[in-house]
Tab-separated table of C-alpha atoms in Angstrom:
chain	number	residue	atom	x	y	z
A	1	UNK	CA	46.504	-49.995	-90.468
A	2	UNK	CA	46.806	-50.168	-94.117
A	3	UNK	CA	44.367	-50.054	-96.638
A	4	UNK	CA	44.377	-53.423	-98.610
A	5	UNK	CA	42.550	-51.781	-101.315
A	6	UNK	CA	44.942	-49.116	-102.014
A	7	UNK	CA	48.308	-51.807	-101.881
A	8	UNK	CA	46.986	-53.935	-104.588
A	9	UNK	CA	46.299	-50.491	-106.906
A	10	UNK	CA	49.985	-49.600	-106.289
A	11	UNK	CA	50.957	-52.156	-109.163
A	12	UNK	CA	51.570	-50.650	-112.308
A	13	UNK	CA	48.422	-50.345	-114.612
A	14	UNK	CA	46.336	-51.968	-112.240
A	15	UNK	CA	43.688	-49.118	-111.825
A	16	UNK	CA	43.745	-48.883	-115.566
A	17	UNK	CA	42.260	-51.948	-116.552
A	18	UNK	CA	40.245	-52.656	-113.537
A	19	UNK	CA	38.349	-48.997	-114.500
A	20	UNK	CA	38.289	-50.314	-118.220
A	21	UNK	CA	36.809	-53.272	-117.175
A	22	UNK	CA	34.233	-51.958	-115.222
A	23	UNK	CA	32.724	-50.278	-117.982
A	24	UNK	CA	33.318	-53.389	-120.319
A	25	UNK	CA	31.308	-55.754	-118.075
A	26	UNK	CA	28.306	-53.188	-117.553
A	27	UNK	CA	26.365	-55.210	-120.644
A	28	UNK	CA	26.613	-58.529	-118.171
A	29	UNK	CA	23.828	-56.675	-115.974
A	30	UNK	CA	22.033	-53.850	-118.429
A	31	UNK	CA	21.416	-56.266	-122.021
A	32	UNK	CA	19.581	-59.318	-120.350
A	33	UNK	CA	17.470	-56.590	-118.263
A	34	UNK	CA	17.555	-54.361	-121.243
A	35	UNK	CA	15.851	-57.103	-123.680
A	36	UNK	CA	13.139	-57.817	-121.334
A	37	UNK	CA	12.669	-54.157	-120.459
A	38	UNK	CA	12.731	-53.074	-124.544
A	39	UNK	CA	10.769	-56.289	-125.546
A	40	UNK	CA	8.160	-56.446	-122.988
A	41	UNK	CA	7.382	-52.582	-124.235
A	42	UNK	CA	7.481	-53.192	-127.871
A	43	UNK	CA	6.089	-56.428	-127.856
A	44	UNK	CA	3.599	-56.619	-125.242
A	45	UNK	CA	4.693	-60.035	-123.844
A	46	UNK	CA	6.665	-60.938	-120.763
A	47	UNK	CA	7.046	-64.668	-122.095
A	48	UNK	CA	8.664	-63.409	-125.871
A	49	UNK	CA	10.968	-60.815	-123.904
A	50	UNK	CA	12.384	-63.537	-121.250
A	51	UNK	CA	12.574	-65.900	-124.150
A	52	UNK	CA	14.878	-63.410	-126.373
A	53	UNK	CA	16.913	-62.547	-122.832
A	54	UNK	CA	17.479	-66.006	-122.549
A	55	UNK	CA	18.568	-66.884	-126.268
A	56	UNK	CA	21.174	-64.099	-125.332
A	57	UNK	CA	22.111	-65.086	-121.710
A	58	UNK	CA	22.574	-68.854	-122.991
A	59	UNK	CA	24.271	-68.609	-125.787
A	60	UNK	CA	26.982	-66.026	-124.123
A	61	UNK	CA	27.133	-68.686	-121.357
A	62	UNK	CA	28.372	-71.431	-123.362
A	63	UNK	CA	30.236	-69.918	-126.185
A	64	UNK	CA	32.361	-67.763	-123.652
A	65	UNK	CA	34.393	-70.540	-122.299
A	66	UNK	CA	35.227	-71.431	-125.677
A	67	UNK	CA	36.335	-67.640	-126.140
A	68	UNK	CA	37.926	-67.841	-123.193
A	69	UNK	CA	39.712	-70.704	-124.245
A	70	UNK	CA	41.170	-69.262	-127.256
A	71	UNK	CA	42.407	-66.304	-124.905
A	72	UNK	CA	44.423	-68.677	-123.056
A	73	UNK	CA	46.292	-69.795	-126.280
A	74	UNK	CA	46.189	-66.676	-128.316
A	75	UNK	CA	46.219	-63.677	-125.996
A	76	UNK	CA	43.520	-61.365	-125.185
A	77	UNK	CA	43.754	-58.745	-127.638
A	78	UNK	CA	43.820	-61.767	-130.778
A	79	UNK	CA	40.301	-63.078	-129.686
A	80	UNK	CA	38.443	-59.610	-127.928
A	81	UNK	CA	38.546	-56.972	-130.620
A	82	UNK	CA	36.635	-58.983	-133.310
A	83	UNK	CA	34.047	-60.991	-130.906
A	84	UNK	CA	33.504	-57.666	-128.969
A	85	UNK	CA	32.389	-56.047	-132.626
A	86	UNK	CA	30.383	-58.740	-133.735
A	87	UNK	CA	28.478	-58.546	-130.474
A	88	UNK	CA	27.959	-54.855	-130.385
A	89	UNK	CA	26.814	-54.932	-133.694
A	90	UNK	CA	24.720	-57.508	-133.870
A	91	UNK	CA	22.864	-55.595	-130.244
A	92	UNK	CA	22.437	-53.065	-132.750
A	93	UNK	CA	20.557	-55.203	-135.103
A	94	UNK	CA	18.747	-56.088	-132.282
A	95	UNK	CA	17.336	-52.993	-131.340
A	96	UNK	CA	16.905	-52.519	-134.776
A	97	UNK	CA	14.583	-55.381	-134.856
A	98	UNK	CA	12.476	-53.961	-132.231
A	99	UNK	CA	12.319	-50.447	-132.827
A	100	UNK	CA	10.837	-51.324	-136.825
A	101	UNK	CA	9.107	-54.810	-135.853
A	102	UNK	CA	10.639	-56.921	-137.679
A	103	UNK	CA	9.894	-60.617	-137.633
A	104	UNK	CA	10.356	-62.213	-134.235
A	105	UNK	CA	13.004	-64.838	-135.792
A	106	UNK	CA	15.343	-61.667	-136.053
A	107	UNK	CA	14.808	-61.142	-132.137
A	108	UNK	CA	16.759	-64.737	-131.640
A	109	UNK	CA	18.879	-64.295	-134.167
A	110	UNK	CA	20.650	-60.875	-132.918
A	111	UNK	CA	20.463	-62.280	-129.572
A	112	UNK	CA	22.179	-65.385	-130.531
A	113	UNK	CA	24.710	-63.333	-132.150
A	114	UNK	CA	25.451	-60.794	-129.355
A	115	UNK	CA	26.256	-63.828	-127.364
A	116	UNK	CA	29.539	-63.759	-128.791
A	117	UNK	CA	30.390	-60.591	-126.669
A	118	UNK	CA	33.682	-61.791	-124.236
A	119	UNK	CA	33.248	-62.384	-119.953
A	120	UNK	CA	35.250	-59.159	-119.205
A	121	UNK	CA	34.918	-60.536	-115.808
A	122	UNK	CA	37.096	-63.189	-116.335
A	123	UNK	CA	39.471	-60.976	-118.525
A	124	UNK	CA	39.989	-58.639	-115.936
A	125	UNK	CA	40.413	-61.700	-112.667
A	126	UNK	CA	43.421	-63.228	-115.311
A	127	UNK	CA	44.956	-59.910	-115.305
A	128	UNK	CA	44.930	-59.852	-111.149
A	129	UNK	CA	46.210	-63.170	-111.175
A	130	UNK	CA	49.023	-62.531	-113.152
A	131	UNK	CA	49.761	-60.089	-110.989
A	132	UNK	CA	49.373	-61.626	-107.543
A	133	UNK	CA	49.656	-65.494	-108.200
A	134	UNK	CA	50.277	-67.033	-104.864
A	135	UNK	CA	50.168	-63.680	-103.016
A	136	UNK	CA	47.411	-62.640	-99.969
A	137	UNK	CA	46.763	-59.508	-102.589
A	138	UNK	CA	44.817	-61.689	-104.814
A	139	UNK	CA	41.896	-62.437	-102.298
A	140	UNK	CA	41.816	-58.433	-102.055
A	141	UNK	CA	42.021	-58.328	-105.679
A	142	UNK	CA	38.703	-60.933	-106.151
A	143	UNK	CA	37.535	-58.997	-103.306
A	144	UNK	CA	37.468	-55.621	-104.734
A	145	UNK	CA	35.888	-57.861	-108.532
A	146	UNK	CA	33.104	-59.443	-106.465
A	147	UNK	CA	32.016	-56.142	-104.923
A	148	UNK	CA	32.716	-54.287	-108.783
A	149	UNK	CA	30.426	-56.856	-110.239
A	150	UNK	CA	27.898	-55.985	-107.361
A	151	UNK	CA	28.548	-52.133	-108.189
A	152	UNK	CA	28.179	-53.290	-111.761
A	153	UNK	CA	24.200	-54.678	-110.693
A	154	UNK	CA	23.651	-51.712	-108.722
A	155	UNK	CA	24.334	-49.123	-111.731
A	156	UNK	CA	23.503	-51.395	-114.719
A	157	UNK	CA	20.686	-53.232	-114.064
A	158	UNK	CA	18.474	-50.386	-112.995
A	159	UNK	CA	20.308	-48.046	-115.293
A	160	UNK	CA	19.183	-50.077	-118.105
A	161	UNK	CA	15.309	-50.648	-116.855
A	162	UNK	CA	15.359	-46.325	-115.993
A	163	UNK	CA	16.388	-45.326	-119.525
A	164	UNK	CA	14.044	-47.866	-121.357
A	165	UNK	CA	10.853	-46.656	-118.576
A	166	UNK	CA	12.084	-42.771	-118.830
A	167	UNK	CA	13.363	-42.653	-122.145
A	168	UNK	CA	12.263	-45.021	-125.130
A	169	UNK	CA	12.409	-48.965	-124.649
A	170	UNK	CA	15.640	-48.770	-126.721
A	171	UNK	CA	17.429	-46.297	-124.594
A	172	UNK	CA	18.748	-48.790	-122.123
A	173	UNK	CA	20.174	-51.758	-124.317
A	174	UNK	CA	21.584	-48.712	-126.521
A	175	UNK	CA	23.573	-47.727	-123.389
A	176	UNK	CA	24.632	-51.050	-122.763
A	177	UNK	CA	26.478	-51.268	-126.182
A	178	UNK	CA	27.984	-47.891	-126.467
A	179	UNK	CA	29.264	-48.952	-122.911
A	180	UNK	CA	30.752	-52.388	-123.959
A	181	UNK	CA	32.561	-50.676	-127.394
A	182	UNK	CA	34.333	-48.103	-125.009
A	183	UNK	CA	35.104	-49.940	-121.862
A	184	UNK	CA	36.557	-52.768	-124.480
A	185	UNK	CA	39.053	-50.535	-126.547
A	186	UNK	CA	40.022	-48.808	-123.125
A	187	UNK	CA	40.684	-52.175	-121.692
A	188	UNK	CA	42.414	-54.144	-125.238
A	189	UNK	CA	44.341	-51.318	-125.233
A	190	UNK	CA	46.657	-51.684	-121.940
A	191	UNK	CA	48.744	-54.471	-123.755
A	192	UNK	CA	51.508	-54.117	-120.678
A	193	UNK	CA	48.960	-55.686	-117.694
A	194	UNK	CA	47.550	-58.191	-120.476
A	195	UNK	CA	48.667	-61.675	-120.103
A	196	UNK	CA	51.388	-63.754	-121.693
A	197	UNK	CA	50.566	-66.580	-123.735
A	198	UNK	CA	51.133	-69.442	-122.708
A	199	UNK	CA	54.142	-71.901	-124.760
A	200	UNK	CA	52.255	-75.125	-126.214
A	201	UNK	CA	53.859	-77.370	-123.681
A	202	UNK	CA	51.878	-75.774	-120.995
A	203	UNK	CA	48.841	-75.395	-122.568
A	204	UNK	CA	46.617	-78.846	-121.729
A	205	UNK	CA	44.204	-80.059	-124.596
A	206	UNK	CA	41.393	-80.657	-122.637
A	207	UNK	CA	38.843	-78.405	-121.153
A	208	UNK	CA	38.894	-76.861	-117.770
A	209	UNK	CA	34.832	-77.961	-117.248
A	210	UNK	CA	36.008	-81.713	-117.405
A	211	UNK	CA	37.854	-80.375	-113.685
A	212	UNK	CA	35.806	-81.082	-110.683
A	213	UNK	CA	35.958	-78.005	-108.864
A	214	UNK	CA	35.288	-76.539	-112.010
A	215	UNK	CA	32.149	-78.473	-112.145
A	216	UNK	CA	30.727	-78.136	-108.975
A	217	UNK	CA	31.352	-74.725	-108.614
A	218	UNK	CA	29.657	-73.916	-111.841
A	219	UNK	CA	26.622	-75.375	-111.442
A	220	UNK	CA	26.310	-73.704	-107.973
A	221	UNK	CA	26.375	-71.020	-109.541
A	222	UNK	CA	23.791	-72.082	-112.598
A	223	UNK	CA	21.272	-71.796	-109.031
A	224	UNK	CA	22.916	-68.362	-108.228
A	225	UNK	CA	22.195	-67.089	-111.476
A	226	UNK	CA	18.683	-67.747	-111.341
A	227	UNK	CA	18.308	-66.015	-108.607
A	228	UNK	CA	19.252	-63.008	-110.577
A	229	UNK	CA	17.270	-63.413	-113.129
A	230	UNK	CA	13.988	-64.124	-110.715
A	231	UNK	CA	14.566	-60.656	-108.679
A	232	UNK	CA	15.317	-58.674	-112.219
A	233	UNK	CA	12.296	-60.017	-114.310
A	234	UNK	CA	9.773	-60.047	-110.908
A	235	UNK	CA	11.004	-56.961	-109.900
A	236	UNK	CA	9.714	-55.340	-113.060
A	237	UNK	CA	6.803	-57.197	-113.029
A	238	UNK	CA	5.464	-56.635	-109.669
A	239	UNK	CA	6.169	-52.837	-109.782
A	240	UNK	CA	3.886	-52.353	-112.759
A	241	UNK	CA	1.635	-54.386	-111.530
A	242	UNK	CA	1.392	-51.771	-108.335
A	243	UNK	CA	1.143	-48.884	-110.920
A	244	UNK	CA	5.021	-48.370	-109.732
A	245	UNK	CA	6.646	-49.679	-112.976
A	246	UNK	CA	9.373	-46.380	-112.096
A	247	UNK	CA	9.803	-48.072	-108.916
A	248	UNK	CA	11.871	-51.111	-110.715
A	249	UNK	CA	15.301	-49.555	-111.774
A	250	UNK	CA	15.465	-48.942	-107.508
A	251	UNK	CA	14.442	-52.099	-106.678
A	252	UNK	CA	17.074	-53.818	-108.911
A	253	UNK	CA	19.686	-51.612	-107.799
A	254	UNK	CA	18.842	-52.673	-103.848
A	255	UNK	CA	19.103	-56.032	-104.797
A	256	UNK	CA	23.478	-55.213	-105.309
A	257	UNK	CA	23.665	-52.373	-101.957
A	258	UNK	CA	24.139	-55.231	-99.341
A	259	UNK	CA	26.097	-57.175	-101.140
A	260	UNK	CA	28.292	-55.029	-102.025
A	261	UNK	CA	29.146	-53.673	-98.800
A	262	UNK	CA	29.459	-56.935	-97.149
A	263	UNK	CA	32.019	-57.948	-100.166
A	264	UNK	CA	34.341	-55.080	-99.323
A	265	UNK	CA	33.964	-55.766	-95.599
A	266	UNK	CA	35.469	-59.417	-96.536
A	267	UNK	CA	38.156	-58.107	-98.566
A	268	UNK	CA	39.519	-56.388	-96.447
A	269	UNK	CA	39.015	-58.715	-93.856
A	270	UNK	CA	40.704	-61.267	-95.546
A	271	UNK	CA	39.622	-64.541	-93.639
A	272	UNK	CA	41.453	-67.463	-92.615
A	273	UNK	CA	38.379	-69.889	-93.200
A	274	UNK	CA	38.510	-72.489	-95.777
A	275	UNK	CA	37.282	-70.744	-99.180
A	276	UNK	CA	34.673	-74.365	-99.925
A	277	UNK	CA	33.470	-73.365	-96.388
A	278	UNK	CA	32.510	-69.847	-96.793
A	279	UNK	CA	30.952	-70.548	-99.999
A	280	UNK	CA	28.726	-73.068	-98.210
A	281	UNK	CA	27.838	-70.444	-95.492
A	282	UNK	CA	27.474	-67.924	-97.887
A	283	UNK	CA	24.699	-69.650	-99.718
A	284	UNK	CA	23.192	-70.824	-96.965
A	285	UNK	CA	22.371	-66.984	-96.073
A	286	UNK	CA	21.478	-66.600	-99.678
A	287	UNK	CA	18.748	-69.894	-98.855
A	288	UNK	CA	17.401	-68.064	-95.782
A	289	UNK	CA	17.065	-64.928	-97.528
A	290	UNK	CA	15.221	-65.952	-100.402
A	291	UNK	CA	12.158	-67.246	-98.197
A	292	UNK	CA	10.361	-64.051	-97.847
A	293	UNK	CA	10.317	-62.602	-101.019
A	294	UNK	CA	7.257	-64.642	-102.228
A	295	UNK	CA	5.056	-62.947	-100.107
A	296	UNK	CA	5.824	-59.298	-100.465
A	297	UNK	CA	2.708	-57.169	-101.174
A	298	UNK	CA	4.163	-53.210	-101.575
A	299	UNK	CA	7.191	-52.021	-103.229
A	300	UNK	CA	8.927	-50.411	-99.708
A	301	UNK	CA	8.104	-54.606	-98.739
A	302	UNK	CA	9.780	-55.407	-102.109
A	303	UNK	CA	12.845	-53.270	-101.696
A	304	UNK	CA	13.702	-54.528	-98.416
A	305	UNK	CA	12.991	-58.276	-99.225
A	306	UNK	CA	15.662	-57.396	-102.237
A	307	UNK	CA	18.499	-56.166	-100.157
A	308	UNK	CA	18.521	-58.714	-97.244
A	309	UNK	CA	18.033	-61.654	-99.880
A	310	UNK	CA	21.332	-59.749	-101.879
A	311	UNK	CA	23.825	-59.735	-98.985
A	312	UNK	CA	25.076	-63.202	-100.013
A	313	UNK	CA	25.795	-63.016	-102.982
A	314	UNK	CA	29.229	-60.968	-102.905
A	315	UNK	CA	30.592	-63.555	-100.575
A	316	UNK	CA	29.538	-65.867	-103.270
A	317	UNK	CA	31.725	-64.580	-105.884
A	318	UNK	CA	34.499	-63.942	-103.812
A	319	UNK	CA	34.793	-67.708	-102.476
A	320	UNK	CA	33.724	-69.008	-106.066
A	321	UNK	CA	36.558	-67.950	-107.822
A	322	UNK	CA	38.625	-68.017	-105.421
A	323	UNK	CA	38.494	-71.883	-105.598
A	324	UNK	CA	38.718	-71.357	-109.495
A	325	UNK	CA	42.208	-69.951	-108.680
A	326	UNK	CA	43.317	-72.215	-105.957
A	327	UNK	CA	42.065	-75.221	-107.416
A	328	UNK	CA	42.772	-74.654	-111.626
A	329	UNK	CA	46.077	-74.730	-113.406
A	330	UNK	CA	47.167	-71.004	-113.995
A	331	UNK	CA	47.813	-72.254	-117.903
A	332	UNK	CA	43.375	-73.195	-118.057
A	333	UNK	CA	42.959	-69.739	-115.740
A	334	UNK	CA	41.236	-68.020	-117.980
A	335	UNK	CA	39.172	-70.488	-118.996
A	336	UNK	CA	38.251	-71.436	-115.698
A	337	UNK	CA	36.965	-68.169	-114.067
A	338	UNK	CA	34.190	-68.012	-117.652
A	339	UNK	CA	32.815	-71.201	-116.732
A	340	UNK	CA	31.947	-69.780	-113.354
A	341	UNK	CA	30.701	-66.740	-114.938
A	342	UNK	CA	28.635	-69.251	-117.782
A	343	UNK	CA	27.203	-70.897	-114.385
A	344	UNK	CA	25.354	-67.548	-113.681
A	345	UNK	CA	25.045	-66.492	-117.180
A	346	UNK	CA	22.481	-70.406	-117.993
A	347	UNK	CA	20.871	-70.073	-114.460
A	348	UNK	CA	20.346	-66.063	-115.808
A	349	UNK	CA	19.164	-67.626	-118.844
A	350	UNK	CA	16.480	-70.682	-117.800
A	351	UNK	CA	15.476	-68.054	-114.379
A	352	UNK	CA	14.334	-65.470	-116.706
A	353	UNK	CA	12.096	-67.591	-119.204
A	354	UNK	CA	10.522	-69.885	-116.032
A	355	UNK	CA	9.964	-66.817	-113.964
A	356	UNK	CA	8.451	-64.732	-116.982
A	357	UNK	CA	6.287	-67.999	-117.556
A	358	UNK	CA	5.715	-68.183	-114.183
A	359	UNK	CA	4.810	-64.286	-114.004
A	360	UNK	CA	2.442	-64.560	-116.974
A	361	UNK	CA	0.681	-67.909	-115.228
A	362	UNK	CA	0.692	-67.513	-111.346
A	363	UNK	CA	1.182	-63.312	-110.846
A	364	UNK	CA	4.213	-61.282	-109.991
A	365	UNK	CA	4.242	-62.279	-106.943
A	366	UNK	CA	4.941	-66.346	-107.480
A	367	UNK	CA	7.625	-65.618	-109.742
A	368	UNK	CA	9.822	-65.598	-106.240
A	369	UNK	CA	9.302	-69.162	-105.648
A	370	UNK	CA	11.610	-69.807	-108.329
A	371	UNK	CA	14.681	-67.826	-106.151
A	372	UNK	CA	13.464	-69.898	-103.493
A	373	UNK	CA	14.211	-72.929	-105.080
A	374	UNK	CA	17.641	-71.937	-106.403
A	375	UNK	CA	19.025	-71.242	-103.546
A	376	UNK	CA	18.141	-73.776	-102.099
A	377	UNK	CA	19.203	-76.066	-104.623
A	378	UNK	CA	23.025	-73.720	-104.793
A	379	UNK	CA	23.674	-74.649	-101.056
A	380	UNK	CA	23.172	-78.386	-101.307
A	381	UNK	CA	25.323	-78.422	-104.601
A	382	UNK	CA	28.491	-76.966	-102.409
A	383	UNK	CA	27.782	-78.738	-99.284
A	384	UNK	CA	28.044	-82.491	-100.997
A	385	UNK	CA	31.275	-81.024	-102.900
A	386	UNK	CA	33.023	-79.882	-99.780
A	387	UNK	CA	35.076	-82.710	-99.993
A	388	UNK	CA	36.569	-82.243	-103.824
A	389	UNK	CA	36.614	-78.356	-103.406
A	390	UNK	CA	38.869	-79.133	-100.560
A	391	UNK	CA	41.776	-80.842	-102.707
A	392	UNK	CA	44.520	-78.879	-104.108
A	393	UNK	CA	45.269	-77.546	-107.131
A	394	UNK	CA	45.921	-79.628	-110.610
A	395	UNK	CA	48.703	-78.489	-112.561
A	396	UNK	CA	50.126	-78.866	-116.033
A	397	UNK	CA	53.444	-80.851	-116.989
A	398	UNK	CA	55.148	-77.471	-117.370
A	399	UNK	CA	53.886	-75.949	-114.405
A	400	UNK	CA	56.441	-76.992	-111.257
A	401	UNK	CA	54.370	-77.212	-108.010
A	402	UNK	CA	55.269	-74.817	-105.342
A	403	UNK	CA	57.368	-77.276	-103.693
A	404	UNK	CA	59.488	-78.048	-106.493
A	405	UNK	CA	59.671	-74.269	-107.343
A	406	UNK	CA	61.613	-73.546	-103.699
């Protein structure tokens, strides 16, 4: 039997920009951790640090459509190298900011600014499905993303929490940029996987959010994200409140194990089941999961709460945007797949300040509830849209349906 993994990194260039993108998309997991984890040092305050995280985590979520966007019409090399250097320096400035104490304003005001840096994520899914449009390889290719962006948790979340605990509470967001800057010019670079741009005529002037599928999918995943954001900013917070504050970078990095095994178990698998119906199942694990996390009282209790509750959430992805590519004209692609990824980058966002205000009001411990909730809240969102994410795909004028095409 063949290995699906190894057929779809037989086209040309493919393991080139899937590596560079790897590295590129680290920041997505090690800045938001990395703020809280530098602030929460330097500062002394869990609300100020969830606060700046969120600034960051926000503002990347709803200016990188619009980046996005512009990537559609202008290509991807046009629109990443100078929003990819603002970002990284304006991270820079952040750090700055926190290293010499500089007014707090300047905290929100580098963050803001950093949130121009591009969803690499979504650069990276365009460039499979250019590749494999209408092809079985592309569910392997999503696959093999979903369970990358889990790797990507695994290493860069408690990467980024290790070198700011081990190091200095700098080290870790410092990382995190050096990290974007390379994986970016590795990744801009590889101009013959990038792309085409798309004529006029088959560019629509309207947004791909204003698409239901679009819609509900997104805000599914505005519950997902929060999730994150609960089991980053409690995990830190309930290991230094058990004197284990060391204990955090593993804890994160459980969180991703599960899930990321399960997601290349699925690619490879590649199942017959309706995608809207697998997304539903998947969250409803991610629901179950979440329940016992609240009451965990020890960090070997912790980590094992983590992993089961993680399990889901690379079936999530998969499914998610694999109904981004099913159900979105391949001219609004792009675009698309970063409003799935601004879904999780707001619920990352409005998780981390309620936890951290939870945290600071109710103990470490309560800041759970708040994953509880989400998920919760994620499953019902998909199971009332079964119906639209179960329609077929919209297409442009220019773009001939399938039928028309044989």
């Amino acid at each position: 039997m063949s290995n699906p993994y190894a057929e779809i990194f037989r086209a040309p260039g493919a393991s080139g920009f899937a590596a560079a993108g790897f590295l590129a998309r680290m920041p997505i997991a090690m800045a938001p951790i990395g703020i809280v984890a530098m602030l929460s040092q330097t500062q002394g305050e869990y609300w100020l640090a969830g606060a700046v995280s969120a600034v960051f985590a926000l503002g990347n979520a709803l200016i990188s459509p619009q980046i996005s966007r512009a990537v559609d019409r202008l290509g991807q090399a046009r629109i990443l190298i100078p929003t990819t250097a603002i970002a990284a320096i304006a991270f820079v400035l952040l750090i700055l900011a926190a290293n010499q104490s500089w007014p707090v304003w300047t905290l929100f005001a580098s963050a803001l600014l950093a949130a121009l840096m591009p969803s690499f994520p979504a650069m990276v899914r365009a460039r499979w499905s250019d590749l494999f449009r209408d092809r079985p390889e592309l569910n392997t290719a999503f696959a093999f993303e979903s369970a990358a962006d889990e790797l990507v948790y695994i290493a860069g979340a408690s990467l980024s929490v290790g070198l700011s605990v081990t190091l200095f509470p700098e080290a870790g967001l410092l990382v995190s940029t050096l990290l974007l800057v390379l994986g970016a010019t590795a990744f801009v670079v590889q101009r013959s996987t990038e792309p085409k741009v798309r004529s006029s005529s088959e560019v629509s002037g309207g947004s791909a959010i204003w698409l239901r599928p679009v819609q509900i999918v997104t805000l599914a995943l505005v519950f997902v994200g929060a999730t994150f954001a609960t089991a980053e900013v409690s995990a830190v917070a309930i290991t230094e409140h058990l004197g284990q504050p060391g204990a955090a970078s593993l804890v994160i990095g459980v969180y991703a194990v599960g899930s990321f095994l399960v997601g290349l178990i699925i690619g490879a698998l590649n199942l017959k089941m309706a995608l809207q119906r697998q997304l539903a199942i998947a969250l409803a694990v991610l629901a179950v999961t979440a329940w016992p996390l609240p009451f965990v009282s020890t960090v070997p209790m912790l980590a094992l709460a983590v992993f089961l509750s993680g399990i889901a959430i690379s079936p999530t992805f998969i499914t998610a945007f694999g109904l981004i590519e099913q159900r979105v004209p391949a001219a609004m692609l792009t675009e698309g797949i970063t409003w799935v990824m601004t879904g999780i980058g707001i619920g990352m966002a409005l998780g981390s300040f309620v936890t951290g205000w939870v945290v600071d009001t109710y103990g470490p411990t309560n800041g759970f509830w708040v994953s509880v909730v989400s998920a919760i809240l994620a499953f019902m969102t998909v199971l009332f849209g079964q119906k639209t994410l179960a329609g077929s795909r919209m297409r442009t004028a220019a773009e001939p349906s399938l039928h028309a095409a044989e």
